[in-house]
Amino acid sequence: MKTYHPNGTNNLKWWQKATFYQIYPRSFQDTNGDGIGDLQGIINRLDYLVDLGIDAIWISPIFPSPMADFGYDVADYCDIHPMFGDLDTFDRLLAEAHGRNLKIILDYVPNHSSHQHPWFLESRSSRQNPRRDWYIWQDAKADGSPPNNWEAFFGGSAWEWDELTQQYYLHTFLPEQPDLNWRNPEVVEAMYNVLRFWLDRGVDGFRVDAIICLMKDEQFRDNPAVQPGSFWARWGNQLEPRYTMHLPETRQQIRQMRQVLDEYEDRVHIGETSAPEYIDLMPYYGDPLDGYDIPFNFNTLNAPWYAAGMRALIEDYYAVLPPGGWPNFVFGNHDVHRLATRYGHENHRSVGMLLLTLWGIPTMYYGDEIGMEDVFIPLEQRIDPWGINKPETDLGRDPERTPMQWNSSPNAGFTTGKPWLPLADNYTQVNVAAQLADEGSTLNFYKKLLRLRRSLPALHNGSFTFVDGQGDDLLAYQREANGQRLLVCLNFGAAERTIDLSHLTNRAETLLSTHFTNHSGTTFTLRPHESILLQLN
Ligand code: NOJ
């Protein structure tokens, strides 16, 4: 029975204790009737977030953008898209959030800009333009075809032909998202100044987009074919991204970005990292710990929902963390289907229990606290380019980006206009107002759990030990710090299961159950899909 001990037990940094909450700003709250959320909407909902009990808000991109990838195509890194507000509204948001002890994290998109960014307009205007080398240009092969076989994540070749200047430019994602050339020191300096622009305004950190793609092979070698059934095949890719992802040079850039953040006090550095094997994620912590505070752990995003599989995922992760490296867990975001849809409606509270009681920083996705599910969007109504370009896959991201369901009024209280994506049919029942009024709701479950997480230090820095021998469908673990002993038990199955704790305690009390059951004693019978958090006396 292995116990994992968090390091630095009592002097935790703010982000080590924080619960992060991702807002997809287009879908949170509209205040001007255009059917798209805005910054004033977030300001209006800050009290809701305080009441919910989260600590930090990460907002997906809010910068000027033609919205080819809904904001991840940035046309000006140092301004706000008028659809969301302006810099004054942003400053107000920051002040209002800070006044409530909430941190604000921005999305930083260094791998690519929009094709409408003035830098790219200059770069593509002529081969002699001083900004030509700010992006990645290559000649065609003798037969006119692209310089190599690299494929774009969102489908097709990663190279786009430019008629005017007779060269190809690289785009890891859409042609509207040309890749910046991070081997050019002028680009590096300009992009660091973007960080400083927002840090000077007072933002508390960044979530850095697509960082694993930042550096590409200098020799532009062809990527090899994927092995059938491999991790990459799952994404509809034909090639393994050997020369386009996870290049060691990227780590040098991360270290330097980190140094920019360290010019300021107490800012958090979060990387959008992912790797099929945990061991390949660890270098993103830096050596020693001079990279990301939070290199996102996405391996739980597509985890199969069964006890032994989940246990292996957690153990494998803890086992390879570098000394001092703090774990984190993500179960939902704007790029994958809603967790209630992936894991099953009956399990979604258990996912929350896991996320908020494991050792590691939780990142929640807006709407998961009320159990929002995917909204079905027929092929002809898809607007996400990934879903449109790869119609044979189930990768389209519109279903998980639909408007927040605030109440049962028309358009769920999200907008007075026409919502940019359809609302869930069930919004008249599944919404914040209805759940606030219902003691046993998912929202009240999350509120209680978040309060417990705040008040129980063992959930932050307590040791972590799996409790063995509880049978197939149960997953149980202990968290312990300074005499406080907690036990979490999840029933993954569709039948009742009993856990016997007599070897651990004389008496345990229920602090919270997904089903709001409330027992004490040494044996606990969990209902199908029930999870419980207990205090061991
Ligand atoms: C990752 C983001 O999460 C995703 O939404 C976006 O499309 C790509 N990076 C490209 O920026």
Coordinates of C-alpha atoms and ligand atoms in Angstrom, one line a residue:
M1 CA 0.0 0.0 0.0
K2 CA 1.8 3.1 -1.2
T3 CA 1.3 6.5 0.3
Y4 CA 2.0 9.7 -1.6
H5 CA 3.1 12.6 0.4
P6 CA 2.7 16.1 -0.9
N7 CA 5.8 18.2 -0.4
G8 CA 6.1 21.6 1.3
T9 CA 3.2 20.7 3.5
N10 CA 2.2 23.9 5.2
N11 CA 3.4 26.8 3.0
L12 CA 1.3 26.2 0.0
K13 CA 1.1 28.8 -2.8
W14 CA -2.3 30.2 -3.5
W15 CA -2.7 28.1 -6.6
Q16 CA -1.9 24.9 -4.8
K17 CA -5.0 25.4 -2.7
A18 CA -7.1 26.9 -5.5
T19 CA -10.0 25.5 -7.5
F20 CA -9.8 26.8 -11.1
Y21 CA -13.0 27.4 -13.1
Q22 CA -12.9 27.7 -16.8
I23 CA -15.2 30.2 -18.5
Y24 CA -15.9 29.9 -22.2
P25 CA -16.7 33.6 -22.5
R26 CA -19.0 33.3 -25.6
S27 CA -21.3 31.1 -23.6
F28 CA -21.3 32.4 -20.0
Q29 CA -23.5 35.5 -19.8
D30 CA -24.6 38.0 -22.5
T31 CA -25.5 41.5 -21.5
N32 CA -25.9 43.3 -24.8
G33 CA -28.3 41.0 -26.6
D34 CA -26.0 39.9 -29.4
G35 CA -26.4 36.3 -28.3
I36 CA -22.7 36.0 -27.3
G37 CA -21.4 36.3 -23.8
D38 CA -19.3 39.2 -22.7
L39 CA -17.1 40.6 -19.9
Q40 CA -19.9 42.6 -18.3
G41 CA -21.7 39.2 -18.1
I42 CA -18.9 37.7 -16.2
I43 CA -18.8 40.7 -13.9
N44 CA -22.5 40.2 -13.2
R45 CA -22.0 36.6 -12.3
L46 CA -19.0 37.0 -10.0
D47 CA -21.2 36.7 -6.9
Y48 CA -22.5 33.4 -8.3
L49 CA -18.9 32.2 -8.6
V50 CA -18.0 33.3 -5.0
D51 CA -21.1 31.5 -3.7
L52 CA -20.1 28.4 -5.7
G53 CA -16.8 28.5 -3.9
I54 CA -14.1 28.6 -6.7
D55 CA -10.9 30.6 -6.4
A56 CA -9.6 31.4 -9.8
I57 CA -11.3 32.0 -13.2
W58 CA -9.5 31.0 -16.4
I59 CA -11.2 32.8 -19.4
S60 CA -10.7 31.4 -22.9
P61 CA -9.5 34.1 -25.4
I62 CA -11.3 37.5 -25.3
F63 CA -9.0 39.3 -27.8
P64 CA -9.8 40.8 -31.2
S65 CA -10.2 37.9 -33.6
P66 CA -12.0 37.0 -36.8
M67 CA -13.2 34.0 -34.7
A68 CA -12.2 31.3 -37.2
D69 CA -11.4 29.2 -34.2
F70 CA -13.7 31.2 -31.8
G71 CA -10.9 33.4 -30.4
Y72 CA -7.9 31.0 -30.6
D73 CA -7.0 33.0 -33.7
V74 CA -5.8 36.3 -32.2
A75 CA -5.6 39.4 -34.3
D76 CA -4.3 41.7 -31.5
Y77 CA -2.8 40.2 -28.4
C78 CA -3.1 43.5 -26.4
D79 CA -6.8 44.4 -26.7
I80 CA -10.3 43.1 -26.1
H81 CA -12.7 42.0 -28.8
P82 CA -15.5 44.6 -28.9
M83 CA -18.0 41.7 -28.8
F84 CA -16.7 41.1 -25.2
G85 CA -16.1 44.7 -24.1
D86 CA -13.0 46.8 -24.0
L87 CA -9.9 47.3 -21.9
D88 CA -11.9 49.4 -19.4
T89 CA -14.4 46.6 -18.9
F90 CA -11.5 44.2 -18.5
D91 CA -9.9 46.4 -15.8
R92 CA -13.3 46.5 -14.1
L93 CA -13.6 42.8 -14.2
L94 CA -10.1 42.4 -12.7
A95 CA -10.9 44.9 -9.9
E96 CA -14.3 43.4 -9.2
A97 CA -12.8 39.9 -9.1
H98 CA -9.9 40.8 -6.9
G99 CA -12.3 42.6 -4.6
R100 CA -13.9 39.2 -4.1
N101 CA -10.7 37.3 -3.7
L102 CA -11.0 35.7 -7.1
K103 CA -8.0 35.4 -9.4
I104 CA -8.2 36.0 -13.2
I105 CA -6.2 33.8 -15.6
L106 CA -6.0 34.7 -19.2
D107 CA -5.5 32.4 -22.2
Y108 CA -2.2 33.1 -24.0
V109 CA -1.9 31.8 -27.6
P110 CA 1.7 31.8 -28.6
N111 CA 1.9 29.1 -31.2
H112 CA -0.1 31.0 -33.8
S113 CA -1.9 34.3 -34.5
S114 CA -4.8 35.0 -36.7
H115 CA -4.1 35.4 -40.4
Q116 CA -5.6 38.9 -39.9
H117 CA -2.9 39.9 -37.3
P118 CA -1.0 42.9 -38.6
W119 CA 2.2 40.9 -38.2
F120 CA 1.0 38.2 -40.6
L121 CA -0.4 40.8 -43.0
E122 CA 3.1 42.3 -43.2
S123 CA 4.8 38.9 -43.3
R124 CA 2.7 37.8 -46.3
S125 CA 3.0 41.1 -48.2
S126 CA 6.4 40.3 -49.7
R127 CA 9.4 38.1 -49.2
Q128 CA 11.4 41.2 -48.4
N129 CA 9.2 42.4 -45.6
P130 CA 11.1 42.7 -42.3
R131 CA 8.4 40.6 -40.7
R132 CA 8.6 37.8 -43.3
D133 CA 10.5 35.6 -40.9
W134 CA 8.0 36.1 -38.1
Y135 CA 6.1 33.2 -39.5
I136 CA 7.3 29.9 -41.0
W137 CA 7.6 30.0 -44.8
Q138 CA 9.0 27.3 -47.0
D139 CA 9.4 26.7 -50.8
A140 CA 7.2 24.2 -52.5
K141 CA 8.8 20.9 -53.6
A142 CA 9.8 20.7 -57.3
D143 CA 6.3 19.4 -58.2
G144 CA 4.7 22.3 -56.4
S145 CA 3.5 20.2 -53.5
P146 CA 3.9 21.3 -49.8
P147 CA 7.5 21.1 -48.3
N148 CA 6.7 18.0 -46.3
N149 CA 3.9 15.7 -45.1
W150 CA 2.9 17.6 -41.9
E151 CA -0.8 17.6 -41.3
A152 CA -2.9 20.2 -39.6
F153 CA -4.7 19.2 -36.4
F154 CA -8.0 20.4 -37.8
G155 CA -7.6 18.4 -41.1
G156 CA -5.6 18.6 -44.3
S157 CA -2.0 19.7 -44.9
A158 CA -0.4 22.0 -42.4
W159 CA 0.9 24.1 -45.3
E160 CA -1.0 26.8 -47.1
W161 CA 0.1 28.1 -50.5
D162 CA 0.5 31.9 -50.8
E163 CA -0.1 32.9 -54.3
L164 CA 1.4 36.4 -54.0
T165 CA 4.8 35.4 -52.6
Q166 CA 4.9 31.9 -54.0
Q167 CA 5.7 30.1 -50.8
Y168 CA 3.9 27.9 -48.3
Y169 CA 3.3 29.0 -44.7
L170 CA 2.8 26.6 -41.8
H171 CA -0.4 26.3 -39.7
T172 CA -0.6 23.6 -37.1
F173 CA -4.3 24.3 -36.8
L174 CA -6.5 26.2 -39.4
P175 CA -5.0 28.1 -42.4
E176 CA -6.5 31.1 -40.6
Q177 CA -4.0 30.4 -37.7
P178 CA -0.5 30.8 -39.1
D179 CA 2.3 29.5 -36.8
L180 CA 4.6 32.2 -35.4
N181 CA 8.3 31.5 -35.8
W182 CA 9.7 31.2 -32.2
R183 CA 13.2 30.7 -33.6
N184 CA 13.1 34.4 -34.4
P185 CA 14.2 36.4 -31.4
E186 CA 12.1 39.4 -32.4
V187 CA 9.0 37.2 -32.2
V188 CA 10.1 36.0 -28.8
E189 CA 10.6 39.5 -27.5
A190 CA 7.3 40.7 -28.9
M191 CA 5.4 37.8 -27.4
Y192 CA 7.0 38.3 -24.0
N193 CA 5.9 41.9 -24.1
V194 CA 2.3 40.6 -24.5
L195 CA 2.7 38.7 -21.2
R196 CA 4.0 41.9 -19.6
F197 CA 1.1 44.0 -21.0
W198 CA -1.4 41.8 -19.1
L199 CA 0.7 41.2 -16.0
D200 CA 1.1 45.0 -15.7
R201 CA -2.7 45.3 -15.7
G202 CA -2.8 42.7 -12.8
V203 CA -3.7 39.4 -14.2
D204 CA -2.8 36.5 -12.0
G205 CA -1.4 34.1 -14.6
F206 CA -1.8 32.5 -17.9
R207 CA -3.0 29.2 -19.4
V208 CA -0.7 28.8 -22.4
D209 CA -2.4 27.3 -25.4
A210 CA -1.0 24.5 -27.6
I211 CA 2.5 24.8 -26.0
I212 CA 3.5 21.3 -27.0
C213 CA 3.4 22.4 -30.7
L214 CA 5.5 25.6 -30.2
M215 CA 8.8 24.5 -31.7
K216 CA 9.1 22.4 -34.9
D217 CA 11.9 20.4 -36.5
E218 CA 14.4 22.8 -38.0
Q219 CA 15.0 20.4 -40.8
F220 CA 11.3 20.0 -41.6
R221 CA 11.5 16.2 -41.7
D222 CA 8.5 14.2 -42.6
N223 CA 6.4 12.8 -39.8
P224 CA 6.1 9.0 -39.7
A225 CA 2.7 7.2 -40.2
V226 CA 0.7 6.5 -37.0
Q227 CA 0.5 3.0 -35.7
P228 CA -3.1 1.7 -36.0
G229 CA -4.9 2.0 -32.7
S230 CA -2.3 4.3 -31.2
F231 CA -3.1 7.5 -29.2
W232 CA -2.7 9.7 -32.3
A233 CA -5.1 7.6 -34.4
R234 CA -7.8 8.5 -32.0
W235 CA -7.6 12.1 -33.1
G236 CA -8.2 11.2 -36.7
N237 CA -4.5 11.8 -37.5
Q238 CA -2.6 9.9 -40.2
L239 CA 0.8 10.8 -38.8
E240 CA 2.6 10.6 -35.5
P241 CA 3.7 14.2 -34.7
R242 CA 7.3 13.3 -34.1
Y243 CA 8.8 16.4 -35.6
T244 CA 6.0 18.8 -34.7
M245 CA 5.3 18.2 -31.0
H246 CA 7.2 17.9 -27.7
L247 CA 10.5 19.2 -29.2
P248 CA 13.0 19.7 -26.4
E249 CA 13.7 23.3 -27.5
T250 CA 10.1 24.1 -26.4
R251 CA 11.3 23.7 -22.8
Q252 CA 13.8 26.5 -23.1
Q253 CA 11.0 28.8 -24.3
I254 CA 8.8 27.8 -21.4
R255 CA 11.6 28.5 -18.9
Q256 CA 11.9 32.0 -20.4
M257 CA 8.2 32.7 -20.3
R258 CA 8.3 31.6 -16.7
Q259 CA 11.0 34.1 -16.0
V260 CA 8.8 36.9 -17.4
L261 CA 6.0 35.8 -15.0
D262 CA 8.6 35.8 -12.2
E263 CA 9.3 39.5 -12.8
Y264 CA 5.9 39.8 -11.0
E265 CA 4.8 38.4 -7.7
D266 CA 2.7 35.2 -7.2
R267 CA 1.6 34.6 -10.8
V268 CA 0.6 31.1 -11.9
H269 CA 1.9 29.4 -15.1
I270 CA -0.4 26.8 -16.6
G271 CA 0.5 24.9 -19.7
E272 CA -1.9 23.2 -22.1
T273 CA 0.2 20.1 -22.1
S274 CA -0.8 16.6 -23.0
A275 CA 1.0 13.4 -23.7
P276 CA -0.1 9.8 -24.1
E277 CA 2.4 8.7 -21.4
Y278 CA 2.6 10.6 -18.1
I279 CA 6.4 10.3 -18.2
D280 CA 6.4 12.7 -21.2
L281 CA 4.4 15.2 -19.3
M282 CA 6.9 15.6 -16.5
P283 CA 9.5 17.6 -18.3
Y284 CA 7.0 20.4 -18.5
Y285 CA 7.4 21.0 -14.8
G286 CA 10.9 22.1 -15.7
D287 CA 14.2 21.1 -14.3
P288 CA 14.0 21.8 -11.5
L289 CA 10.5 23.2 -11.4
D290 CA 11.3 26.2 -13.6
G291 CA 8.5 25.4 -16.2
Y292 CA 4.8 25.2 -15.5
D293 CA 3.3 25.2 -12.1
I294 CA 0.3 23.4 -13.6
P295 CA 1.1 21.3 -16.7
F296 CA -2.4 20.3 -17.5
N297 CA -3.1 16.6 -17.0
F298 CA -5.6 15.5 -19.6
N299 CA -5.2 11.8 -19.3
T300 CA -8.3 11.7 -17.2
L301 CA -10.3 13.4 -20.0
N302 CA -11.0 10.2 -21.9
A303 CA -10.6 7.8 -19.0
P304 CA -12.8 4.7 -19.0
W305 CA -15.2 4.9 -16.0
Y306 CA -14.3 1.8 -14.0
A307 CA -12.6 1.6 -10.6
A308 CA -9.4 -0.3 -11.5
G309 CA -8.8 1.8 -14.6
M310 CA -9.2 5.1 -12.7
R311 CA -6.9 3.8 -9.9
A312 CA -4.2 2.9 -12.4
L313 CA -4.4 6.4 -14.0
I314 CA -4.1 8.1 -10.7
E315 CA -1.3 5.9 -9.4
D316 CA 0.7 6.0 -12.6
Y317 CA 0.6 9.8 -12.5
Y318 CA 1.6 10.2 -8.8
A319 CA 4.4 7.7 -9.3
V320 CA 6.3 9.8 -11.9
L321 CA 5.8 13.3 -10.5
P322 CA 9.1 15.1 -10.1
P323 CA 10.1 16.1 -6.5
G324 CA 8.0 19.1 -5.5
G325 CA 5.9 18.8 -8.7
W326 CA 2.2 19.4 -7.8
P327 CA -0.4 17.3 -9.6
N328 CA -3.5 18.5 -11.2
F329 CA -6.7 17.0 -12.7
V330 CA -8.9 18.0 -15.6
F331 CA -12.1 16.1 -16.3
G332 CA -13.8 18.6 -18.7
N333 CA -13.0 21.6 -21.0
H334 CA -14.1 23.3 -24.2
D335 CA -12.4 20.7 -26.4
V336 CA -14.0 17.5 -25.2
H337 CA -17.6 16.4 -24.7
R338 CA -19.3 17.3 -21.5
L339 CA -18.3 15.0 -18.6
A340 CA -21.9 14.2 -17.8
T341 CA -22.2 12.9 -21.4
R342 CA -18.9 11.0 -21.4
Y343 CA -19.1 9.4 -18.0
G344 CA -22.9 9.0 -17.9
H345 CA -25.5 11.2 -16.2
E346 CA -25.6 8.9 -13.2
N347 CA -21.8 9.3 -12.6
H348 CA -21.3 13.0 -13.0
R349 CA -21.4 13.9 -9.3
S350 CA -18.9 11.1 -8.7
V351 CA -16.6 12.7 -11.2
G352 CA -16.9 15.9 -9.1
M353 CA -16.1 14.0 -5.9
L354 CA -13.0 12.6 -7.5
L355 CA -11.8 15.9 -9.0
L356 CA -12.2 17.8 -5.7
T357 CA -10.8 15.2 -3.3
L358 CA -7.8 13.8 -5.1
W359 CA -4.4 15.2 -4.3
G360 CA -4.0 17.8 -7.0
I361 CA -5.4 21.1 -8.4
P362 CA -8.9 20.8 -9.9
T363 CA -10.0 22.7 -12.9
M364 CA -13.7 22.8 -13.5
Y365 CA -15.5 23.7 -16.7
Y366 CA -18.5 26.1 -16.5
G367 CA -21.8 24.3 -16.3
D368 CA -20.4 21.0 -15.0
E369 CA -21.5 22.2 -11.6
I370 CA -25.2 21.8 -12.7
G371 CA -24.5 18.7 -14.7
M372 CA -24.8 20.3 -18.2
E373 CA -24.7 17.7 -20.9
D374 CA -23.7 17.8 -24.6
V375 CA -26.3 19.5 -26.8
F376 CA -26.8 17.5 -30.0
I377 CA -25.9 19.7 -33.1
P378 CA -26.8 18.2 -36.5
L379 CA -23.9 18.1 -39.0
E380 CA -25.4 21.0 -41.1
Q381 CA -25.6 23.3 -38.1
R382 CA -22.0 22.6 -36.9
I383 CA -19.9 25.7 -36.6
D384 CA -16.7 24.4 -35.0
P385 CA -14.1 23.9 -37.8
W386 CA -12.8 20.7 -36.3
G387 CA -16.2 19.2 -36.4
I388 CA -16.8 20.5 -39.9
N389 CA -13.4 19.4 -41.3
K390 CA -13.5 15.9 -39.8
P391 CA -17.2 15.0 -40.2
E392 CA -16.4 11.3 -39.9
T393 CA -15.2 11.8 -36.3
D394 CA -17.1 12.8 -33.2
L395 CA -14.6 15.6 -32.5
G396 CA -16.8 18.6 -33.1
R397 CA -16.8 20.9 -30.0
D398 CA -20.1 22.8 -30.4
P399 CA -22.0 20.3 -28.1
E400 CA -19.9 21.2 -25.1
R401 CA -19.8 25.0 -25.7
T402 CA -23.5 25.8 -25.5
P403 CA -24.8 28.7 -23.3
M404 CA -24.8 28.5 -19.5
Q405 CA -28.2 27.5 -18.2
W406 CA -29.1 30.2 -15.6
N407 CA -32.8 29.9 -15.2
S408 CA -36.0 28.7 -16.9
S409 CA -36.8 32.0 -18.7
P410 CA -36.5 32.2 -22.5
N411 CA -32.9 31.4 -23.5
A412 CA -32.1 30.3 -20.0
G413 CA -31.3 33.8 -18.8
F414 CA -28.2 33.7 -21.0
T415 CA -29.3 36.3 -23.6
T416 CA -32.2 38.4 -24.7
G417 CA -31.1 37.8 -28.3
K418 CA -30.5 34.7 -30.3
P419 CA -27.9 32.5 -28.7
W420 CA -24.9 31.8 -30.9
L421 CA -25.3 28.0 -30.2
P422 CA -28.5 26.3 -29.3
L423 CA -29.5 25.8 -25.7
A424 CA -30.1 22.4 -24.2
D425 CA -33.7 21.2 -24.5
N426 CA -33.7 20.4 -20.8
Y427 CA -32.7 23.9 -19.6
T428 CA -36.1 24.6 -18.0
Q429 CA -35.3 21.9 -15.5
V430 CA -31.5 21.9 -15.5
N431 CA -30.5 25.4 -14.5
V432 CA -28.8 27.4 -11.7
A433 CA -32.0 28.9 -10.3
A434 CA -33.9 25.6 -10.1
Q435 CA -30.9 23.9 -8.5
L436 CA -30.3 26.6 -6.0
A437 CA -33.8 26.0 -4.8
D438 CA -33.4 22.2 -4.6
E439 CA -31.4 21.0 -1.5
G440 CA -30.5 17.8 -3.2
S441 CA -29.3 19.3 -6.5
T442 CA -26.0 18.8 -8.3
L443 CA -25.2 22.5 -7.7
N444 CA -25.8 22.2 -4.0
F445 CA -23.6 19.1 -4.0
Y446 CA -20.8 21.0 -5.6
K447 CA -21.2 24.0 -3.3
K448 CA -20.9 21.7 -0.3
L449 CA -18.0 19.9 -1.7
L450 CA -16.1 23.1 -2.5
R451 CA -16.7 24.4 1.0
L452 CA -15.4 21.2 2.4
R453 CA -12.4 21.4 0.2
R454 CA -11.6 24.8 1.5
S455 CA -12.1 24.0 5.1
L456 CA -10.3 20.6 5.2
P457 CA -6.5 21.0 4.8
A458 CA -6.2 17.2 4.3
L459 CA -7.8 17.7 0.9
H460 CA -5.0 20.1 -0.1
N461 CA -1.8 18.7 1.3
G462 CA -2.8 15.5 3.1
S463 CA -1.1 12.3 2.2
F464 CA -2.9 10.1 -0.3
T465 CA -3.3 6.3 0.2
F466 CA -5.5 3.9 -1.7
V467 CA -7.5 1.6 0.6
D468 CA -7.1 -1.9 -0.9
G469 CA -9.3 -4.9 -1.0
Q470 CA -12.8 -3.3 -1.4
G471 CA -13.9 -5.3 -4.5
D472 CA -14.3 -4.6 -8.1
D473 CA -16.6 -1.6 -8.3
L474 CA -15.3 0.4 -5.4
L475 CA -12.4 2.9 -5.4
A476 CA -11.4 4.2 -1.9
Y477 CA -8.6 6.4 -0.7
Q478 CA -7.5 8.1 2.5
R479 CA -6.3 11.7 2.8
E480 CA -4.6 12.6 6.0
A481 CA -2.9 15.7 7.5
N482 CA -2.2 16.8 11.0
G483 CA -4.4 14.3 12.6
Q484 CA -7.3 14.9 10.2
R485 CA -8.2 11.6 8.4
L486 CA -10.6 11.6 5.5
L487 CA -11.8 8.7 3.4
V488 CA -13.4 8.9 -0.1
C489 CA -15.2 6.0 -1.5
L490 CA -16.7 5.8 -5.0
N491 CA -19.1 3.2 -6.3
F492 CA -18.5 2.8 -10.0
G493 CA -21.1 0.1 -10.4
A494 CA -24.8 -0.1 -10.9
A495 CA -25.5 -2.2 -7.8
E496 CA -25.2 -1.5 -4.1
R497 CA -21.8 -2.1 -2.6
T498 CA -20.6 -2.2 1.0
I499 CA -17.3 -1.0 2.3
D500 CA -16.0 -2.1 5.6
L501 CA -13.7 0.3 7.4
S502 CA -13.4 -1.4 10.8
H503 CA -9.7 -1.9 10.3
L504 CA -9.3 1.9 9.9
T505 CA -11.6 3.5 12.4
N506 CA -14.0 2.9 15.3
R507 CA -16.5 5.3 13.8
A508 CA -16.7 7.3 10.5
E509 CA -19.1 10.2 9.8
T510 CA -20.4 11.1 6.4
L511 CA -19.3 14.7 5.4
L512 CA -21.0 14.5 2.0
S513 CA -22.5 12.0 -0.3
T514 CA -23.4 12.4 -4.0
H515 CA -26.9 11.1 -2.9
F516 CA -27.0 13.2 0.3
T517 CA -27.2 10.0 2.4
N518 CA -25.9 10.5 5.9
H519 CA -24.6 7.6 7.9
S520 CA -22.0 6.9 10.5
G521 CA -20.3 3.7 11.7
T522 CA -17.7 1.4 10.3
T523 CA -19.6 -0.2 7.4
F524 CA -21.2 1.9 4.7
T525 CA -23.5 0.6 2.0
L526 CA -23.2 2.8 -1.1
R527 CA -26.1 3.0 -3.5
P528 CA -25.5 2.5 -7.2
H529 CA -23.1 5.2 -8.5
E530 CA -22.9 6.8 -5.1
S531 CA -19.7 8.4 -3.7
I532 CA -19.1 9.5 -0.2
L533 CA -16.6 11.6 1.7
L534 CA -16.1 10.5 5.3
Q535 CA -14.3 11.8 8.3
L536 CA -12.5 9.0 10.2
N537 CA -12.5 9.5 14.0
Ligands
NOJ1 C1 -6.2 24.3 -27.9 C2 -7.4 25.0 -27.6 O1 -7.9 24.5 -26.3 C3 -8.4 24.8 -28.7 O2 -9.7 25.2 -28.4 C4 -7.9 25.5 -29.9 O3 -8.7 25.2 -31.0 C5 -6.4 25.0 -30.2 N1 -5.6 24.9 -29.1 C6 -5.8 26.0 -31.2 O4 -5.5 27.2 -30.5

